[in-house]
PDB file of C-alpha atoms in Angstrom:
ATOM      1  CA  UNK A   1       0.814  -7.063 -74.627  1.00 44.00           C
ATOM      2  CA  UNK A   2       4.548  -7.720 -74.439  1.00 45.00           C
ATOM      3  CA  UNK A   3       5.173  -4.087 -73.405  1.00 42.00           C
ATOM      4  CA  UNK A   4       2.448  -4.316 -70.754  1.00 41.00           C
ATOM      5  CA  UNK A   5       3.976  -7.531 -69.388  1.00 45.00           C
ATOM      6  CA  UNK A   6       7.396  -5.848 -69.232  1.00 46.00           C
ATOM      7  CA  UNK A   7       5.992  -2.848 -67.390  1.00 43.00           C
ATOM      8  CA  UNK A   8       4.172  -5.083 -64.917  1.00 47.00           C
ATOM      9  CA  UNK A   9       7.384  -7.013 -64.277  1.00 49.00           C
ATOM     10  CA  UNK A  10       9.279  -3.787 -63.658  1.00 50.00           C
ATOM     11  CA  UNK A  11       6.623  -2.452 -61.292  1.00 45.00           C
ATOM     12  CA  UNK A  12       6.650  -5.655 -59.238  1.00 46.00           C
ATOM     13  CA  UNK A  13      10.446  -5.701 -59.086  1.00 48.00           C
ATOM     14  CA  UNK A  14      10.781  -2.089 -57.998  1.00 47.00           C
ATOM     15  CA  UNK A  15       7.808  -1.917 -55.613  1.00 42.00           C
ATOM     16  CA  UNK A  16       8.581   0.349 -52.651  1.00 34.00           C
ATOM     17  CA  UNK A  17      10.075  -1.422 -49.648  1.00 39.00           C
ATOM     18  CA  UNK A  18       7.463  -0.955 -46.923  1.00 38.00           C
ATOM     19  CA  UNK A  19       9.971  -1.185 -44.090  1.00 44.00           C
ATOM     20  CA  UNK A  20      11.912   1.880 -45.169  1.00 59.00           C
ATOM     21  CA  UNK A  21      15.062   2.588 -47.112  1.00 85.00           C
ATOM     22  CA  UNK A  22      17.845   0.031 -47.411  1.00 95.00           C
ATOM     23  CA  UNK A  23      21.195   1.055 -45.972  1.00 97.00           C
ATOM     24  CA  UNK A  24      24.249   0.988 -48.208  1.00 98.00           C
ATOM     25  CA  UNK A  25      27.428  -0.894 -47.337  1.00 98.00           C
ATOM     26  CA  UNK A  26      31.101  -1.018 -48.191  1.00 98.00           C
ATOM     27  CA  UNK A  27      32.810  -4.366 -47.779  1.00 98.00           C
ATOM     28  CA  UNK A  28      36.570  -4.869 -47.721  1.00 98.00           C
ATOM     29  CA  UNK A  29      36.824  -8.197 -49.507  1.00 96.00           C
ATOM     30  CA  UNK A  30      40.592  -8.415 -49.115  1.00 90.00           C
ATOM     31  CA  UNK A  31      42.440 -11.376 -50.553  1.00 91.00           C
ATOM     32  CA  UNK A  32      40.711 -14.003 -52.734  1.00 93.00           C
ATOM     33  CA  UNK A  33      42.110 -16.505 -50.213  1.00 93.00           C
ATOM     34  CA  UNK A  34      39.207 -15.609 -47.934  1.00 94.00           C
ATOM     35  CA  UNK A  35      37.176 -17.998 -50.082  1.00 96.00           C
ATOM     36  CA  UNK A  36      39.029 -20.999 -48.605  1.00 96.00           C
ATOM     37  CA  UNK A  37      41.030 -19.683 -45.624  1.00 95.00           C
ATOM     38  CA  UNK A  38      38.921 -20.106 -42.491  1.00 95.00           C
ATOM     39  CA  UNK A  39      41.441 -18.221 -40.355  1.00 93.00           C
ATOM     40  CA  UNK A  40      40.659 -14.824 -41.928  1.00 94.00           C
ATOM     41  CA  UNK A  41      38.458 -12.978 -39.385  1.00 94.00           C
ATOM     42  CA  UNK A  42      36.463 -11.086 -42.036  1.00 96.00           C
ATOM     43  CA  UNK A  43      35.156 -14.408 -43.321  1.00 96.00           C
ATOM     44  CA  UNK A  44      33.556 -15.116 -39.944  1.00 96.00           C
ATOM     45  CA  UNK A  45      32.018 -11.623 -39.960  1.00 97.00           C
ATOM     46  CA  UNK A  46      30.481 -12.102 -43.405  1.00 98.00           C
ATOM     47  CA  UNK A  47      28.984 -15.416 -42.342  1.00 98.00           C
ATOM     48  CA  UNK A  48      26.943 -13.552 -39.712  1.00 97.00           C
ATOM     49  CA  UNK A  49      25.557 -11.116 -42.277  1.00 98.00           C
ATOM     50  CA  UNK A  50      21.977 -12.331 -42.253  1.00 97.00           C
ATOM     51  CA  UNK A  51      21.917 -12.154 -38.465  1.00 96.00           C
ATOM     52  CA  UNK A  52      22.909  -8.473 -38.652  1.00 94.00           C
ATOM     53  CA  UNK A  53      20.795  -7.527 -41.690  1.00 95.00           C
ATOM     54  CA  UNK A  54      17.555  -9.433 -41.383  1.00 93.00           C
ATOM     55  CA  UNK A  55      15.800  -7.651 -44.247  1.00 94.00           C
ATOM     56  CA  UNK A  56      16.290  -9.576 -47.457  1.00 96.00           C
ATOM     57  CA  UNK A  57      17.050  -7.342 -50.454  1.00 97.00           C
ATOM     58  CA  UNK A  58      15.107  -7.733 -53.694  1.00 97.00           C
ATOM     59  CA  UNK A  59      18.391  -7.556 -55.569  1.00 98.00           C
ATOM     60  CA  UNK A  60      21.999  -6.526 -54.967  1.00 98.00           C
ATOM     61  CA  UNK A  61      23.933  -3.902 -56.915  1.00 98.00           C
ATOM     62  CA  UNK A  62      27.665  -4.416 -56.435  1.00 98.00           C
ATOM     63  CA  UNK A  63      30.276  -1.825 -57.332  1.00 98.00           C
ATOM     64  CA  UNK A  64      33.435  -3.903 -57.423  1.00 97.00           C
ATOM     65  CA  UNK A  65      37.011  -2.707 -57.530  1.00 97.00           C
ATOM     66  CA  UNK A  66      37.702  -5.477 -60.028  1.00 97.00           C
ATOM     67  CA  UNK A  67      35.722  -3.959 -62.883  1.00 98.00           C
ATOM     68  CA  UNK A  68      37.244  -0.808 -64.318  1.00 98.00           C
ATOM     69  CA  UNK A  69      35.888   0.738 -67.524  1.00 98.00           C
ATOM     70  CA  UNK A  70      36.234   4.057 -69.316  1.00 98.00           C
ATOM     71  CA  UNK A  71      32.532   4.829 -68.777  1.00 98.00           C
ATOM     72  CA  UNK A  72      29.919   3.363 -66.401  1.00 98.00           C
ATOM     73  CA  UNK A  73      28.887  -0.128 -67.437  1.00 98.00           C
ATOM     74  CA  UNK A  74      26.353  -2.587 -66.025  1.00 98.00           C
ATOM     75  CA  UNK A  75      26.200  -6.306 -66.645  1.00 98.00           C
ATOM     76  CA  UNK A  76      22.878  -7.321 -68.171  1.00 98.00           C
ATOM     77  CA  UNK A  77      22.576 -11.097 -67.859  1.00 98.00           C
ATOM     78  CA  UNK A  78      19.955 -13.602 -66.789  1.00 98.00           C
ATOM     79  CA  UNK A  79      22.438 -15.768 -64.880  1.00 98.00           C
ATOM     80  CA  UNK A  80      25.834 -14.699 -63.544  1.00 98.00           C
ATOM     81  CA  UNK A  81      28.841 -16.885 -64.297  1.00 98.00           C
ATOM     82  CA  UNK A  82      31.703 -17.092 -61.806  1.00 98.00           C
ATOM     83  CA  UNK A  83      34.753 -15.112 -62.973  1.00 98.00           C
ATOM     84  CA  UNK A  84      38.133 -16.343 -61.693  1.00 97.00           C
ATOM     85  CA  UNK A  85      39.985 -13.043 -62.053  1.00 95.00           C
ATOM     86  CA  UNK A  86      43.065 -14.093 -60.048  1.00 94.00           C
ATOM     87  CA  UNK A  87      46.160 -16.125 -60.784  1.00 92.00           C
ATOM     88  CA  UNK A  88      48.494 -18.482 -58.946  1.00 93.00           C
ATOM     89  CA  UNK A  89      46.105 -19.486 -56.179  1.00 95.00           C
ATOM     90  CA  UNK A  90      45.273 -23.019 -54.951  1.00 95.00           C
ATOM     91  CA  UNK A  91      43.429 -25.143 -57.500  1.00 96.00           C
ATOM     92  CA  UNK A  92      40.482 -25.601 -55.158  1.00 96.00           C
ATOM     93  CA  UNK A  93      39.599 -21.926 -55.594  1.00 95.00           C
ATOM     94  CA  UNK A  94      38.977 -22.425 -59.305  1.00 96.00           C
ATOM     95  CA  UNK A  95      36.390 -25.097 -58.529  1.00 97.00           C
ATOM     96  CA  UNK A  96      34.216 -22.802 -56.413  1.00 97.00           C
ATOM     97  CA  UNK A  97      30.967 -21.698 -58.021  1.00 97.00           C
ATOM     98  CA  UNK A  98      28.700 -18.776 -57.202  1.00 98.00           C
ATOM     99  CA  UNK A  99      26.130 -18.227 -59.918  1.00 98.00           C
ATOM    100  CA  UNK A 100      23.301 -16.021 -58.672  1.00 98.00           C
ATOM    101  CA  UNK A 101      20.515 -14.874 -61.003  1.00 98.00           C
ATOM    102  CA  UNK A 102      21.284 -11.776 -63.003  1.00 98.00           C
ATOM    103  CA  UNK A 103      19.226  -8.622 -62.523  1.00 98.00           C
ATOM    104  CA  UNK A 104      18.602  -7.218 -66.011  1.00 98.00           C
ATOM    105  CA  UNK A 105      15.722  -5.026 -64.830  1.00 98.00           C
ATOM    106  CA  UNK A 106      17.957  -3.538 -62.137  1.00 98.00           C
ATOM    107  CA  UNK A 107      20.708  -3.001 -64.710  1.00 98.00           C
ATOM    108  CA  UNK A 108      18.293  -1.037 -66.904  1.00 98.00           C
ATOM    109  CA  UNK A 109      17.139   0.967 -63.863  1.00 98.00           C
ATOM    110  CA  UNK A 110      20.740   1.817 -62.946  1.00 98.00           C
ATOM    111  CA  UNK A 111      21.382   2.983 -66.482  1.00 98.00           C
ATOM    112  CA  UNK A 112      18.194   5.066 -66.417  1.00 98.00           C
ATOM    113  CA  UNK A 113      19.115   6.771 -63.135  1.00 98.00           C
ATOM    114  CA  UNK A 114      22.681   7.520 -64.176  1.00 98.00           C
ATOM    115  CA  UNK A 115      21.700   8.991 -67.519  1.00 98.00           C
ATOM    116  CA  UNK A 116      18.999  11.116 -65.872  1.00 98.00           C
ATOM    117  CA  UNK A 117      21.665  12.570 -63.578  1.00 97.00           C
ATOM    118  CA  UNK A 118      24.241  13.711 -66.099  1.00 96.00           C
ATOM    119  CA  UNK A 119      26.132  10.495 -66.860  1.00 97.00           C
ATOM    120  CA  UNK A 120      25.603  10.708 -70.599  1.00 95.00           C
ATOM    121  CA  UNK A 121      27.029   7.362 -71.645  1.00 97.00           C
ATOM    122  CA  UNK A 122      26.215   4.168 -69.725  1.00 98.00           C
ATOM    123  CA  UNK A 123      27.014   0.860 -71.371  1.00 98.00           C
ATOM    124  CA  UNK A 124      25.591  -2.644 -71.106  1.00 98.00           C
ATOM    125  CA  UNK A 125      27.757  -5.755 -70.951  1.00 98.00           C
ATOM    126  CA  UNK A 126      25.637  -8.748 -71.878  1.00 98.00           C
ATOM    127  CA  UNK A 127      28.229 -11.456 -71.187  1.00 97.00           C
ATOM    128  CA  UNK A 128      30.012 -10.536 -67.956  1.00 98.00           C
ATOM    129  CA  UNK A 129      29.311 -12.495 -64.769  1.00 98.00           C
ATOM    130  CA  UNK A 130      30.488 -11.717 -61.225  1.00 98.00           C
ATOM    131  CA  UNK A 131      34.169 -11.145 -60.371  1.00 97.00           C
ATOM    132  CA  UNK A 132      35.721 -12.240 -57.079  1.00 97.00           C
ATOM    133  CA  UNK A 133      35.124  -8.816 -55.523  1.00 97.00           C
ATOM    134  CA  UNK A 134      31.461  -9.780 -55.733  1.00 98.00           C
ATOM    135  CA  UNK A 135      31.211 -13.548 -55.379  1.00 98.00           C
ATOM    136  CA  UNK A 136      33.754 -14.088 -52.595  1.00 98.00           C
ATOM    137  CA  UNK A 137      31.935 -11.910 -50.020  1.00 98.00           C
ATOM    138  CA  UNK A 138      28.466 -12.867 -51.296  1.00 98.00           C
ATOM    139  CA  UNK A 139      29.155 -16.595 -50.970  1.00 98.00           C
ATOM    140  CA  UNK A 140      29.276 -16.014 -47.203  1.00 98.00           C
ATOM    141  CA  UNK A 141      26.661 -13.267 -46.963  1.00 98.00           C
ATOM    142  CA  UNK A 142      24.040 -15.027 -49.086  1.00 98.00           C
ATOM    143  CA  UNK A 143      25.329 -18.580 -49.656  1.00 98.00           C
ATOM    144  CA  UNK A 144      22.083 -19.709 -51.288  1.00 98.00           C
ATOM    145  CA  UNK A 145      22.973 -17.537 -54.325  1.00 98.00           C
ATOM    146  CA  UNK A 146      19.279 -16.926 -54.935  1.00 98.00           C
ATOM    147  CA  UNK A 147      19.192 -13.104 -54.853  1.00 98.00           C
ATOM    148  CA  UNK A 148      19.588 -11.371 -58.249  1.00 98.00           C
ATOM    149  CA  UNK A 149      22.929  -9.580 -58.614  1.00 98.00           C
ATOM    150  CA  UNK A 150      24.004  -6.771 -60.944  1.00 98.00           C
ATOM    151  CA  UNK A 151      27.476  -5.237 -61.168  1.00 98.00           C
ATOM    152  CA  UNK A 152      28.417  -1.642 -61.955  1.00 98.00           C
ATOM    153  CA  UNK A 153      31.946  -0.689 -62.969  1.00 98.00           C
ATOM    154  CA  UNK A 154      34.264   2.007 -61.599  1.00 98.00           C
ATOM    155  CA  UNK A 155      36.226   4.573 -63.628  1.00 98.00           C
ATOM    156  CA  UNK A 156      39.739   4.852 -62.211  1.00 98.00           C
ATOM    157  CA  UNK A 157      40.639   7.783 -64.437  1.00 97.00           C
ATOM    158  CA  UNK A 158      38.078   9.858 -62.515  1.00 98.00           C
ATOM    159  CA  UNK A 159      38.138  10.996 -58.865  1.00 98.00           C
ATOM    160  CA  UNK A 160      36.348  10.369 -55.592  1.00 98.00           C
ATOM    161  CA  UNK A 161      33.823  13.165 -56.105  1.00 98.00           C
ATOM    162  CA  UNK A 162      32.794  11.672 -59.443  1.00 98.00           C
ATOM    163  CA  UNK A 163      32.070   8.326 -57.780  1.00 98.00           C
ATOM    164  CA  UNK A 164      30.292  10.013 -54.874  1.00 98.00           C
ATOM    165  CA  UNK A 165      28.001  11.732 -57.378  1.00 98.00           C
ATOM    166  CA  UNK A 166      27.510   8.445 -59.185  1.00 98.00           C
ATOM    167  CA  UNK A 167      26.292   7.033 -55.873  1.00 98.00           C
ATOM    168  CA  UNK A 168      23.961  10.007 -55.341  1.00 98.00           C
ATOM    169  CA  UNK A 169      22.293   9.230 -58.651  1.00 98.00           C
ATOM    170  CA  UNK A 170      21.590   5.686 -57.445  1.00 98.00           C
ATOM    171  CA  UNK A 171      19.988   6.746 -54.144  1.00 97.00           C
ATOM    172  CA  UNK A 172      16.388   5.983 -55.262  1.00 97.00           C
ATOM    173  CA  UNK A 173      17.290   2.298 -55.407  1.00 98.00           C
ATOM    174  CA  UNK A 174      17.428   2.199 -51.612  1.00 97.00           C
ATOM    175  CA  UNK A 175      13.667   2.701 -51.397  1.00 94.00           C
ATOM    176  CA  UNK A 176      13.128   0.019 -54.013  1.00 97.00           C
ATOM    177  CA  UNK A 177      14.550  -2.764 -51.866  1.00 96.00           C
ATOM    178  CA  UNK A 178      17.979  -2.809 -53.531  1.00 98.00           C
ATOM    179  CA  UNK A 179      21.144  -3.372 -51.496  1.00 98.00           C
ATOM    180  CA  UNK A 180      23.889  -1.101 -52.850  1.00 98.00           C
ATOM    181  CA  UNK A 181      27.218  -2.647 -51.944  1.00 98.00           C
ATOM    182  CA  UNK A 182      30.670  -1.275 -52.629  1.00 98.00           C
ATOM    183  CA  UNK A 183      33.356  -3.971 -52.582  1.00 98.00           C
ATOM    184  CA  UNK A 184      37.027  -3.130 -52.344  1.00 97.00           C
ATOM    185  CA  UNK A 185      39.610  -2.666 -49.582  1.00 96.00           C
ATOM    186  CA  UNK A 186      40.219   0.224 -47.200  1.00 97.00           C
ATOM    187  CA  UNK A 187      43.950  -0.228 -47.774  1.00 97.00           C
ATOM    188  CA  UNK A 188      45.133  -1.828 -51.007  1.00 96.00           C
ATOM    189  CA  UNK A 189      48.841  -1.747 -51.746  1.00 95.00           C
ATOM    190  CA  UNK A 190      49.606  -5.269 -52.897  1.00 90.00           C
ATOM    191  CA  UNK A 191      53.317  -4.577 -53.189  1.00 89.00           C
ATOM    192  CA  UNK A 192      53.586  -4.096 -49.426  1.00 92.00           C
ATOM    193  CA  UNK A 193      51.729  -7.236 -48.296  1.00 90.00           C
ATOM    194  CA  UNK A 194      53.496  -9.433 -45.753  1.00 91.00           C
ATOM    195  CA  UNK A 195      52.940 -12.960 -44.408  1.00 90.00           C
ATOM    196  CA  UNK A 196      49.775 -13.444 -42.393  1.00 86.00           C
ATOM    197  CA  UNK A 197      50.232 -12.300 -38.789  1.00 87.00           C
ATOM    198  CA  UNK A 198      52.789  -9.605 -39.644  1.00 92.00           C
ATOM    199  CA  UNK A 199      52.572  -6.338 -37.693  1.00 94.00           C
ATOM    200  CA  UNK A 200      50.675  -3.434 -39.232  1.00 96.00           C
ATOM    201  CA  UNK A 201      53.052  -0.695 -40.466  1.00 97.00           C
ATOM    202  CA  UNK A 202      52.540   2.869 -39.277  1.00 98.00           C
ATOM    203  CA  UNK A 203      51.459   4.265 -42.661  1.00 98.00           C
ATOM    204  CA  UNK A 204      48.640   1.710 -43.044  1.00 97.00           C
ATOM    205  CA  UNK A 205      47.436   2.249 -39.493  1.00 98.00           C
ATOM    206  CA  UNK A 206      47.473   6.031 -39.879  1.00 98.00           C
ATOM    207  CA  UNK A 207      45.463   5.957 -43.112  1.00 98.00           C
ATOM    208  CA  UNK A 208      42.975   3.414 -41.804  1.00 98.00           C
ATOM    209  CA  UNK A 209      42.438   5.398 -38.589  1.00 98.00           C
ATOM    210  CA  UNK A 210      42.041   8.665 -40.497  1.00 98.00           C
ATOM    211  CA  UNK A 211      39.437   7.055 -42.737  1.00 98.00           C
ATOM    212  CA  UNK A 212      37.482   5.605 -39.822  1.00 98.00           C
ATOM    213  CA  UNK A 213      37.384   8.958 -38.036  1.00 98.00           C
ATOM    214  CA  UNK A 214      36.428  10.845 -41.202  1.00 98.00           C
ATOM    215  CA  UNK A 215      33.562   8.455 -41.936  1.00 98.00           C
ATOM    216  CA  UNK A 216      32.210   8.279 -38.400  1.00 98.00           C
ATOM    217  CA  UNK A 217      32.360  12.081 -38.151  1.00 97.00           C
ATOM    218  CA  UNK A 218      30.569  12.503 -41.480  1.00 97.00           C
ATOM    219  CA  UNK A 219      33.486  14.247 -43.183  1.00 97.00           C
ATOM    220  CA  UNK A 220      32.624  12.800 -46.570  1.00 97.00           C
ATOM    221  CA  UNK A 221      34.114  15.709 -48.487  1.00 97.00           C
ATOM    222  CA  UNK A 222      37.476  14.871 -46.908  1.00 98.00           C
ATOM    223  CA  UNK A 223      37.069  11.268 -47.992  1.00 98.00           C
ATOM    224  CA  UNK A 224      36.253  12.420 -51.530  1.00 98.00           C
ATOM    225  CA  UNK A 225      39.621  14.204 -51.516  1.00 98.00           C
ATOM    226  CA  UNK A 226      41.501  11.512 -49.586  1.00 98.00           C
ATOM    227  CA  UNK A 227      44.470  11.655 -51.958  1.00 95.00           C
ATOM    228  CA  UNK A 228      45.333  15.169 -50.742  1.00 96.00           C
ATOM    229  CA  UNK A 229      43.825  15.191 -47.228  1.00 98.00           C
ATOM    230  CA  UNK A 230      44.576  11.759 -45.786  1.00 98.00           C
ATOM    231  CA  UNK A 231      47.954  10.702 -44.419  1.00 98.00           C
ATOM    232  CA  UNK A 232      49.586   8.252 -46.811  1.00 97.00           C
ATOM    233  CA  UNK A 233      46.613   8.301 -49.187  1.00 97.00           C
ATOM    234  CA  UNK A 234      48.718   7.388 -52.204  1.00 96.00           C
ATOM    235  CA  UNK A 235      50.576   4.740 -50.231  1.00 97.00           C
ATOM    236  CA  UNK A 236      47.332   3.106 -49.100  1.00 97.00           C
ATOM    237  CA  UNK A 237      45.899   3.266 -52.624  1.00 98.00           C
ATOM    238  CA  UNK A 238      48.534   3.531 -55.370  1.00 97.00           C
ATOM    239  CA  UNK A 239      45.609   2.826 -57.722  1.00 96.00           C
ATOM    240  CA  UNK A 240      42.109   3.842 -56.606  1.00 97.00           C
ATOM    241  CA  UNK A 241      40.085   0.921 -58.000  1.00 97.00           C
ATOM    242  CA  UNK A 242      39.409  -0.644 -54.572  1.00 98.00           C
ATOM    243  CA  UNK A 243      38.608   2.669 -52.883  1.00 98.00           C
ATOM    244  CA  UNK A 244      36.091   4.205 -55.283  1.00 98.00           C
ATOM    245  CA  UNK A 245      33.389   1.641 -54.413  1.00 98.00           C
ATOM    246  CA  UNK A 246      33.375   3.276 -50.963  1.00 98.00           C
ATOM    247  CA  UNK A 247      32.563   6.651 -52.516  1.00 98.00           C
ATOM    248  CA  UNK A 248      29.626   5.157 -54.402  1.00 98.00           C
ATOM    249  CA  UNK A 249      28.210   3.614 -51.222  1.00 98.00           C
ATOM    250  CA  UNK A 250      28.657   6.938 -49.384  1.00 98.00           C
ATOM    251  CA  UNK A 251      26.988   8.950 -52.106  1.00 98.00           C
ATOM    252  CA  UNK A 252      24.037   6.586 -52.413  1.00 98.00           C
ATOM    253  CA  UNK A 253      23.276   7.042 -48.699  1.00 97.00           C
ATOM    254  CA  UNK A 254      23.198  10.848 -48.909  1.00 91.00           C
ATOM    255  CA  UNK A 255      25.314  13.710 -47.600  1.00 87.00           C
ATOM    256  CA  UNK A 256      23.845  13.489 -44.086  1.00 91.00           C
ATOM    257  CA  UNK A 257      24.199   9.721 -43.803  1.00 96.00           C
ATOM    258  CA  UNK A 258      25.494   8.204 -40.598  1.00 97.00           C
ATOM    259  CA  UNK A 259      28.401   5.783 -40.965  1.00 98.00           C
ATOM    260  CA  UNK A 260      28.934   2.744 -38.757  1.00 98.00           C
ATOM    261  CA  UNK A 261      31.979   0.486 -38.571  1.00 98.00           C
ATOM    262  CA  UNK A 262      30.680  -3.051 -39.066  1.00 98.00           C
ATOM    263  CA  UNK A 263      33.927  -4.975 -38.878  1.00 98.00           C
ATOM    264  CA  UNK A 264      37.632  -4.350 -38.550  1.00 98.00           C
ATOM    265  CA  UNK A 265      40.593  -6.678 -38.854  1.00 97.00           C
ATOM    266  CA  UNK A 266      43.987  -6.884 -40.538  1.00 97.00           C
ATOM    267  CA  UNK A 267      45.765  -9.546 -42.562  1.00 94.00           C
ATOM    268  CA  UNK A 268      49.019  -9.744 -44.482  1.00 94.00           C
ATOM    269  CA  UNK A 269      50.331  -6.773 -42.509  1.00 92.00           C
ATOM    270  CA  UNK A 270      48.899  -4.010 -44.681  1.00 96.00           C
ATOM    271  CA  UNK A 271      45.478  -5.275 -45.747  1.00 96.00           C
ATOM    272  CA  UNK A 272      42.630  -3.693 -43.777  1.00 97.00           C
ATOM    273  CA  UNK A 273      39.282  -5.469 -43.795  1.00 97.00           C
ATOM    274  CA  UNK A 274      37.326  -2.517 -42.379  1.00 98.00           C
ATOM    275  CA  UNK A 275      33.707  -2.590 -43.551  1.00 98.00           C
ATOM    276  CA  UNK A 276      31.098   0.144 -43.146  1.00 98.00           C
ATOM    277  CA  UNK A 277      27.351   0.667 -43.155  1.00 98.00           C
ATOM    278  CA  UNK A 278      25.720   3.959 -44.205  1.00 98.00           C
ATOM    279  CA  UNK A 279      22.277   4.920 -42.942  1.00 97.00           C
ATOM    280  CA  UNK A 280      20.451   7.895 -44.424  1.00 93.00           C
ATOM    281  CA  UNK A 281      19.301  10.476 -41.882  1.00 83.00           C
ATOM    282  CA  UNK A 282      15.717  11.629 -42.218  1.00 70.00           C
TER     283      UNK A 282
END
């Protein structure tokens, strides 16, 4: 009876979304300060999320640049705690809470899909909550914190193609009402950040423009090999943790997906808040 109950639960959770496949998205979450700084334009954009995307997801799978593991790992919890994975910020930020339900059934489904597509080892973390790459944007997108959330880690010792293929394995989730969301930053070189309002340096602008054109033109293979094909790829991403979530979102939408720029703004001189939507072509 217990097994039958579990199967019934799983079937209800992953019932096919009658209105079609969910799009995938990549959000540049930028600085943790967005949580309290009302002047950051991306914050205003995220607050309009439910006006843009009226279809409510059954659950949200977030691939965050703030969770890096040797092998793919999902968090399997019933309730997500708020992780304060930043230091030296205003005290008010450490009082913010975003504790959405966990999505253990989704976590198991992610593991199942990855292992069925050649990812031989997928781990479960039964204590981890949501890091700020997840809860900062979601607190504006879905402030009620009532949609189940699961996180999936990145592997920074692998490349863009690996993460694109990881996304491809997750594609079936789109027809199960799951929002697949990559969360990172289209430029992420913290050592070059300047005071708010500083001009954008040429290298950051060139990389950001190259990326936008490559995505809108569907040149996903170029994006997979950004480190050798993009201008200033290594300068924009000295470490790829915040860029690989983009590859997962791209891969999950399919090789013929159409990209759309949802929002674009700059802060701290070199931090691009460009965010993208990927729609599968039929």
